[in-house]
mmCIF file of C-alpha atoms in Angstrom:
data_model
loop_
_atom_site.group_PDB
_atom_site.id
_atom_site.type_symbol
_atom_site.label_atom_id
_atom_site.label_comp_id
_atom_site.label_asym_id
_atom_site.label_seq_id
_atom_site.Cartn_x
_atom_site.Cartn_y
_atom_site.Cartn_z
ATOM 1 C CA MET A 1 -45.601 -172.986 -31.513
ATOM 2 C CA ARG A 2 -43.775 -176.126 -32.723
ATOM 3 C CA ALA A 3 -44.923 -179.393 -33.734
ATOM 4 C CA PRO A 4 -43.015 -181.915 -31.743
ATOM 5 C CA SER A 5 -41.595 -183.292 -34.648
ATOM 6 C CA ALA A 6 -39.783 -179.535 -34.992
ATOM 7 C CA PRO A 7 -36.383 -179.034 -33.906
ATOM 8 C CA ALA A 8 -35.239 -176.764 -31.328
ATOM 9 C CA ARG A 9 -32.273 -176.302 -29.175
ATOM 10 C CA ILE A 10 -31.727 -175.183 -25.644
ATOM 11 C CA GLY A 11 -28.364 -173.596 -24.207
ATOM 12 C CA ILE A 12 -27.298 -173.852 -20.986
ATOM 13 C CA LEU A 13 -24.337 -171.925 -19.588
ATOM 14 C CA LEU A 14 -22.050 -172.935 -16.928
ATOM 15 C CA TYR A 15 -19.272 -171.211 -15.010
ATOM 16 C CA GLU A 16 -16.747 -172.419 -12.243
ATOM 17 C CA GLY A 17 -19.186 -172.904 -9.547
ATOM 18 C CA VAL A 18 -22.584 -173.508 -10.627
ATOM 19 C CA GLU A 19 -24.546 -176.008 -8.371
ATOM 20 C CA PRO A 20 -24.809 -179.330 -10.279
ATOM 21 C CA ILE A 21 -28.828 -179.518 -9.655
ATOM 22 C CA ASP A 22 -28.931 -176.816 -11.911
ATOM 23 C CA LEU A 23 -27.163 -178.852 -14.421
ATOM 24 C CA GLY A 24 -29.064 -181.813 -13.634
ATOM 25 C CA GLY A 25 -32.445 -179.737 -13.689
ATOM 26 C CA THR A 26 -32.084 -178.427 -17.070
ATOM 27 C CA LEU A 27 -30.183 -180.862 -18.772
ATOM 28 C CA GLY A 28 -31.724 -183.621 -17.286
ATOM 29 C CA VAL A 29 -35.228 -182.537 -18.432
ATOM 30 C CA ILE A 30 -34.186 -181.710 -21.678
ATOM 31 C CA SER A 31 -32.465 -185.311 -22.106
ATOM 32 C CA MET A 32 -35.694 -186.823 -20.981
ATOM 33 C CA ALA A 33 -37.882 -184.775 -23.021
ATOM 34 C CA ARG A 34 -35.906 -186.436 -26.519
ATOM 35 C CA ARG A 35 -38.136 -189.441 -25.850
ATOM 36 C CA SER A 36 -41.097 -187.487 -27.256
ATOM 37 C CA LEU A 37 -39.365 -184.782 -28.765
ATOM 38 C CA PRO A 38 -36.592 -186.344 -31.050
ATOM 39 C CA LEU A 39 -35.512 -183.241 -32.471
ATOM 40 C CA LEU A 40 -34.906 -181.331 -29.392
ATOM 41 C CA GLU A 41 -31.013 -180.676 -28.958
ATOM 42 C CA ASP A 42 -29.044 -178.931 -26.052
ATOM 43 C CA ALA A 43 -25.868 -177.108 -26.154
ATOM 44 C CA VAL A 44 -23.890 -176.635 -22.694
ATOM 45 C CA ILE A 45 -21.901 -173.491 -23.120
ATOM 46 C CA ALA A 46 -18.719 -171.957 -21.045
ATOM 47 C CA ARG A 47 -16.306 -169.449 -21.871
ATOM 48 C CA GLU A 48 -14.276 -171.734 -23.187
ATOM 49 C CA ALA A 49 -14.766 -175.496 -24.384
ATOM 50 C CA GLY A 50 -13.485 -178.073 -22.070
ATOM 51 C CA PRO A 51 -13.692 -179.176 -18.319
ATOM 52 C CA VAL A 52 -15.420 -176.886 -15.655
ATOM 53 C CA ARG A 53 -15.680 -177.684 -12.102
ATOM 54 C CA LEU A 54 -19.208 -177.346 -10.404
ATOM 55 C CA ALA A 55 -19.961 -176.593 -6.720
ATOM 56 C CA GLY A 56 -18.630 -179.460 -4.923
ATOM 57 C CA GLY A 57 -15.827 -180.218 -6.897
ATOM 58 C CA LEU A 58 -17.508 -182.216 -10.138
ATOM 59 C CA PRO A 59 -15.794 -181.666 -12.849
ATOM 60 C CA VAL A 60 -17.712 -181.625 -16.443
ATOM 61 C CA LEU A 61 -16.227 -181.600 -19.859
ATOM 62 C CA VAL A 62 -18.031 -178.298 -21.891
ATOM 63 C CA PRO A 63 -18.196 -178.799 -25.500
ATOM 64 C CA TYR A 64 -18.660 -175.177 -26.450
ATOM 65 C CA GLY A 65 -17.069 -171.987 -25.767
ATOM 66 C CA PHE A 66 -18.624 -168.613 -26.270
ATOM 67 C CA GLU A 67 -17.113 -168.173 -29.881
ATOM 68 C CA ASP A 68 -18.124 -171.800 -31.223
ATOM 69 C CA ALA A 69 -21.326 -171.801 -29.735
ATOM 70 C CA PRO A 70 -24.504 -172.814 -31.677
ATOM 71 C CA PRO A 71 -27.467 -170.652 -32.312
ATOM 72 C CA CYS A 72 -30.075 -171.765 -29.657
ATOM 73 C CA ASP A 73 -34.159 -170.912 -28.969
ATOM 74 C CA VAL A 74 -33.046 -170.006 -25.675
ATOM 75 C CA THR A 75 -29.890 -170.242 -23.195
ATOM 76 C CA ILE A 76 -30.339 -170.647 -19.748
ATOM 77 C CA VAL A 77 -27.856 -169.409 -17.144
ATOM 78 C CA CYS A 78 -27.601 -171.811 -14.443
ATOM 79 C CA GLY A 79 -27.110 -170.705 -10.575
ATOM 80 C CA GLY A 80 -24.680 -171.526 -8.359
ATOM 81 C CA PRO A 81 -22.142 -170.076 -5.483
ATOM 82 C CA GLY A 82 -19.539 -168.971 -8.335
ATOM 83 C CA TRP A 83 -22.080 -166.523 -9.503
ATOM 84 C CA PRO A 84 -20.301 -163.298 -8.240
ATOM 85 C CA GLU A 85 -17.255 -164.188 -10.036
ATOM 86 C CA ALA A 86 -19.044 -165.069 -13.080
ATOM 87 C CA ALA A 87 -21.307 -161.673 -13.110
ATOM 88 C CA ARG A 88 -17.539 -159.934 -13.148
ATOM 89 C CA ASP A 89 -16.511 -161.712 -16.392
ATOM 90 C CA PRO A 90 -16.468 -159.094 -19.115
ATOM 91 C CA ALA A 91 -16.552 -161.963 -21.856
ATOM 92 C CA LEU A 92 -19.706 -163.563 -20.201
ATOM 93 C CA ILE A 93 -21.751 -160.491 -19.880
ATOM 94 C CA ALA A 94 -20.752 -159.761 -23.295
ATOM 95 C CA PHE A 95 -21.938 -163.391 -24.374
ATOM 96 C CA LEU A 96 -25.250 -162.786 -22.953
ATOM 97 C CA ARG A 97 -25.635 -159.040 -24.401
ATOM 98 C CA ARG A 98 -25.572 -160.331 -27.760
ATOM 99 C CA HIS A 99 -28.590 -162.089 -27.007
ATOM 100 C CA ALA A 100 -32.171 -161.040 -28.052
ATOM 101 C CA HIS A 101 -34.078 -160.997 -24.508
ATOM 102 C CA GLU A 102 -36.579 -163.473 -25.631
ATOM 103 C CA ARG A 103 -33.856 -166.499 -26.058
ATOM 104 C CA LEU A 104 -32.483 -165.927 -22.478
ATOM 105 C CA ALA A 105 -33.535 -167.485 -19.348
ATOM 106 C CA SER A 106 -31.869 -168.333 -15.611
ATOM 107 C CA VAL A 107 -32.363 -170.493 -13.157
ATOM 108 C CA CYS A 108 -31.823 -169.858 -9.244
ATOM 109 C CA THR A 109 -28.918 -167.016 -8.665
ATOM 110 C CA GLY A 110 -28.318 -167.442 -12.443
ATOM 111 C CA ALA A 111 -30.878 -164.346 -12.583
ATOM 112 C CA LEU A 112 -28.170 -162.031 -10.584
ATOM 113 C CA ILE A 113 -25.804 -162.568 -13.614
ATOM 114 C CA LEU A 114 -28.356 -161.635 -16.230
ATOM 115 C CA ALA A 115 -28.810 -158.494 -13.723
ATOM 116 C CA ALA A 116 -25.198 -157.907 -13.863
ATOM 117 C CA THR A 117 -25.571 -157.378 -17.565
ATOM 118 C CA GLY A 118 -28.353 -154.746 -17.099
ATOM 119 C CA LEU A 119 -30.862 -156.699 -19.368
ATOM 120 C CA LEU A 120 -33.196 -156.920 -16.256
ATOM 121 C CA ASP A 121 -33.233 -153.329 -15.500
ATOM 122 C CA GLY A 122 -36.907 -152.156 -15.216
ATOM 123 C CA ARG A 123 -38.176 -155.915 -15.522
ATOM 124 C CA ALA A 124 -40.054 -158.446 -13.718
ATOM 125 C CA ALA A 125 -37.769 -161.150 -12.423
ATOM 126 C CA THR A 126 -37.217 -163.722 -9.499
ATOM 127 C CA THR A 127 -34.582 -165.905 -7.975
ATOM 128 C CA ARG A 128 -33.848 -167.955 -5.136
ATOM 129 C CA ARG A 129 -36.022 -166.754 -2.080
ATOM 130 C CA ALA A 130 -34.286 -168.057 0.810
ATOM 131 C CA ARG A 131 -30.720 -166.814 2.359
ATOM 132 C CA VAL A 132 -28.354 -169.935 2.359
ATOM 133 C CA GLY A 133 -25.036 -170.508 4.329
ATOM 134 C CA SER A 134 -23.227 -167.296 4.609
ATOM 135 C CA GLU A 135 -25.036 -165.026 2.627
ATOM 136 C CA GLU A 136 -25.819 -161.849 4.447
ATOM 137 C CA ARG A 137 -29.021 -161.215 1.907
ATOM 138 C CA SER A 138 -30.930 -163.587 -0.021
ATOM 139 C CA PRO A 139 -30.787 -163.435 -3.700
ATOM 140 C CA LEU A 140 -34.219 -162.188 -4.198
ATOM 141 C CA GLU A 141 -33.231 -159.304 -2.059
ATOM 142 C CA VAL A 142 -30.201 -158.620 -4.020
ATOM 143 C CA LEU A 143 -32.051 -158.952 -7.451
ATOM 144 C CA ALA A 144 -34.338 -156.579 -6.451
ATOM 145 C CA GLU A 145 -31.743 -153.706 -6.922
ATOM 146 C CA ARG A 146 -32.140 -154.084 -10.453
ATOM 147 C CA ALA A 147 -35.560 -155.649 -11.338
ATOM 148 C CA HIS A 148 -39.135 -155.943 -10.077
ATOM 149 C CA THR A 149 -38.960 -158.613 -7.891
ATOM 150 C CA LYS A 150 -41.170 -161.286 -6.395
ATOM 151 C CA PRO A 151 -41.307 -164.896 -5.310
ATOM 152 C CA ALA A 152 -42.596 -167.247 -7.996
ATOM 153 C CA LEU A 153 -42.056 -170.276 -9.818
ATOM 154 C CA VAL A 154 -41.448 -168.806 -13.115
ATOM 155 C CA VAL A 155 -41.439 -165.064 -14.129
ATOM 156 C CA ASP A 156 -41.600 -164.140 -17.971
ATOM 157 C CA ASP A 157 -40.826 -160.716 -18.764
ATOM 158 C CA ARG A 158 -39.650 -161.716 -22.248
ATOM 159 C CA ILE A 159 -36.574 -162.823 -20.487
ATOM 160 C CA VAL A 160 -37.270 -165.946 -18.523
ATOM 161 C CA THR A 161 -36.518 -166.189 -14.539
ATOM 162 C CA GLY A 162 -36.969 -168.902 -12.577
ATOM 163 C CA GLY A 163 -36.695 -169.881 -8.871
ATOM 164 C CA GLY A 164 -34.215 -171.352 -6.831
ATOM 165 C CA VAL A 165 -32.273 -174.732 -6.800
ATOM 166 C CA SER A 166 -35.073 -177.638 -7.611
ATOM 167 C CA LEU A 167 -37.233 -175.459 -9.224
ATOM 168 C CA ALA A 168 -34.754 -175.331 -12.468
ATOM 169 C CA ILE A 169 -36.672 -178.784 -13.434
ATOM 170 C CA ASP A 170 -39.999 -176.520 -13.347
ATOM 171 C CA THR A 171 -38.067 -173.526 -15.647
ATOM 172 C CA THR A 172 -37.049 -176.252 -17.991
ATOM 173 C CA LEU A 173 -40.579 -177.601 -18.550
ATOM 174 C CA TYR A 174 -41.845 -174.024 -18.920
ATOM 175 C CA LEU A 175 -39.239 -173.207 -21.522
ATOM 176 C CA ILE A 176 -40.538 -176.423 -23.198
ATOM 177 C CA GLY A 177 -43.965 -175.241 -23.178
ATOM 178 C CA ARG A 178 -43.169 -171.992 -24.902
ATOM 179 C CA ILE A 179 -41.413 -173.322 -27.475
ATOM 180 C CA TYR A 180 -43.725 -176.624 -28.022
ATOM 181 C CA GLY A 181 -47.012 -175.923 -26.210
ATOM 182 C CA ASP A 182 -48.566 -176.950 -22.921
ATOM 183 C CA ALA A 183 -50.133 -180.218 -23.871
ATOM 184 C CA VAL A 184 -46.321 -181.341 -24.631
ATOM 185 C CA ARG A 185 -44.920 -179.686 -21.804
ATOM 186 C CA ASP A 186 -47.255 -181.808 -19.514
ATOM 187 C CA GLY A 187 -46.420 -184.774 -21.474
ATOM 188 C CA VAL A 188 -42.859 -184.198 -20.544
ATOM 189 C CA ALA A 189 -43.835 -183.947 -16.960
ATOM 190 C CA ARG A 190 -45.774 -187.276 -16.778
ATOM 191 C CA ASP A 191 -42.616 -188.904 -18.157
ATOM 192 C CA ILE A 192 -40.294 -187.646 -15.840
ATOM 193 C CA GLU A 193 -42.844 -188.200 -12.955
ATOM 194 C CA TYR A 194 -42.980 -184.357 -12.223
ATOM 195 C CA ASP A 195 -46.597 -183.704 -13.277
ATOM 196 C CA ARG A 196 -47.894 -183.537 -9.719
ATOM 197 C CA SER A 197 -44.739 -181.645 -8.137
ATOM 198 C CA PHE A 198 -45.044 -179.083 -11.209
ATOM 199 C CA ALA A 199 -48.786 -178.446 -10.541
ATOM 200 C CA ALA A 200 -48.352 -178.026 -6.752
ATOM 201 C CA ASN A 201 -45.652 -175.550 -7.390
ATOM 202 C CA CYS A 202 -47.395 -173.895 -9.703
ATOM 203 C CA THR A 203 -50.341 -173.537 -7.562
ATOM 204 C CA ALA A 204 -48.000 -172.555 -4.513
ATOM 205 C CA LEU A 205 -45.785 -170.175 -6.346
ATOM 206 C CA GLY A 206 -47.594 -169.225 -9.647
ATOM 207 C CA VAL A 207 -46.141 -168.591 -13.015
ATOM 208 C CA SER A 208 -46.082 -164.572 -13.986
ATOM 209 C CA VAL A 209 -46.160 -163.231 -17.696
ATOM 210 C CA ASP A 210 -45.179 -160.239 -18.883
ATOM 211 C CA ARG A 211 -43.790 -159.765 -22.480
ATOM 212 C CA SER A 212 -43.644 -156.085 -22.724
ATOM 213 C CA SER A 213 -40.252 -154.260 -22.933
ATOM 214 C CA GLY A 214 -40.418 -153.470 -19.259
ATOM 215 C CA LEU A 215 -42.555 -153.563 -16.155
ATOM 216 C CA ALA A 216 -44.096 -150.240 -14.811
ATOM 217 C CA ASN A 217 -47.634 -151.029 -13.775
ATOM 218 C CA GLY A 218 -47.692 -154.827 -12.404
ATOM 219 C CA LEU A 219 -47.955 -158.169 -14.053
ATOM 220 C CA ARG A 220 -50.239 -158.088 -16.727
ATOM 221 C CA SER A 221 -51.495 -162.039 -16.078
ATOM 222 C CA THR A 222 -50.722 -164.519 -13.922
ATOM 223 C CA VAL A 223 -51.313 -168.431 -14.716
ATOM 224 C CA ARG A 224 -51.846 -171.031 -12.018
#
């Protein structure tokens, strides 16, 4: 566990069709966290540096491509309606497979991209619970084909997967806590006026932790 004065870097992986709230719920939390963690950095990454169009049409200028992305303590794969195409991108899959398991995370349907790499096979994981729009099945049902799934705020089986949409905020807070400790995490939650929401979501959904190399016999612990 690091001191608040220690450096860390969190990567955020984008692709065409990421839901804007997933970027706001990750990068926005990191930006606010720098008020108390001055050496916490972010690295927004895409297939190539340059503009990436999010769901809804918002363009984002991404500073890093796969080839020049800096090393990160953890890289978060965002979700959004563009996930099926991203999951078929050989360069993106290869980029993720180069990472150690404990350096990967996802929010929302980003877990389905991680599943496409094979890195979630036999692991515990979560994603968005509800079917939305024209989706024939919920993302959690789709993910169940590759992983041991459960509705949860966060599942940490070395690879961290977070629940859907606004829970990107909670997942990013969890990752900050994994690096800097729970007291620092809780301070960041207070700073963004999300401490009551974070506590309520933890109570309602729970954080499940099993950092083994796969899950055969259920979760070892549940943090409430």
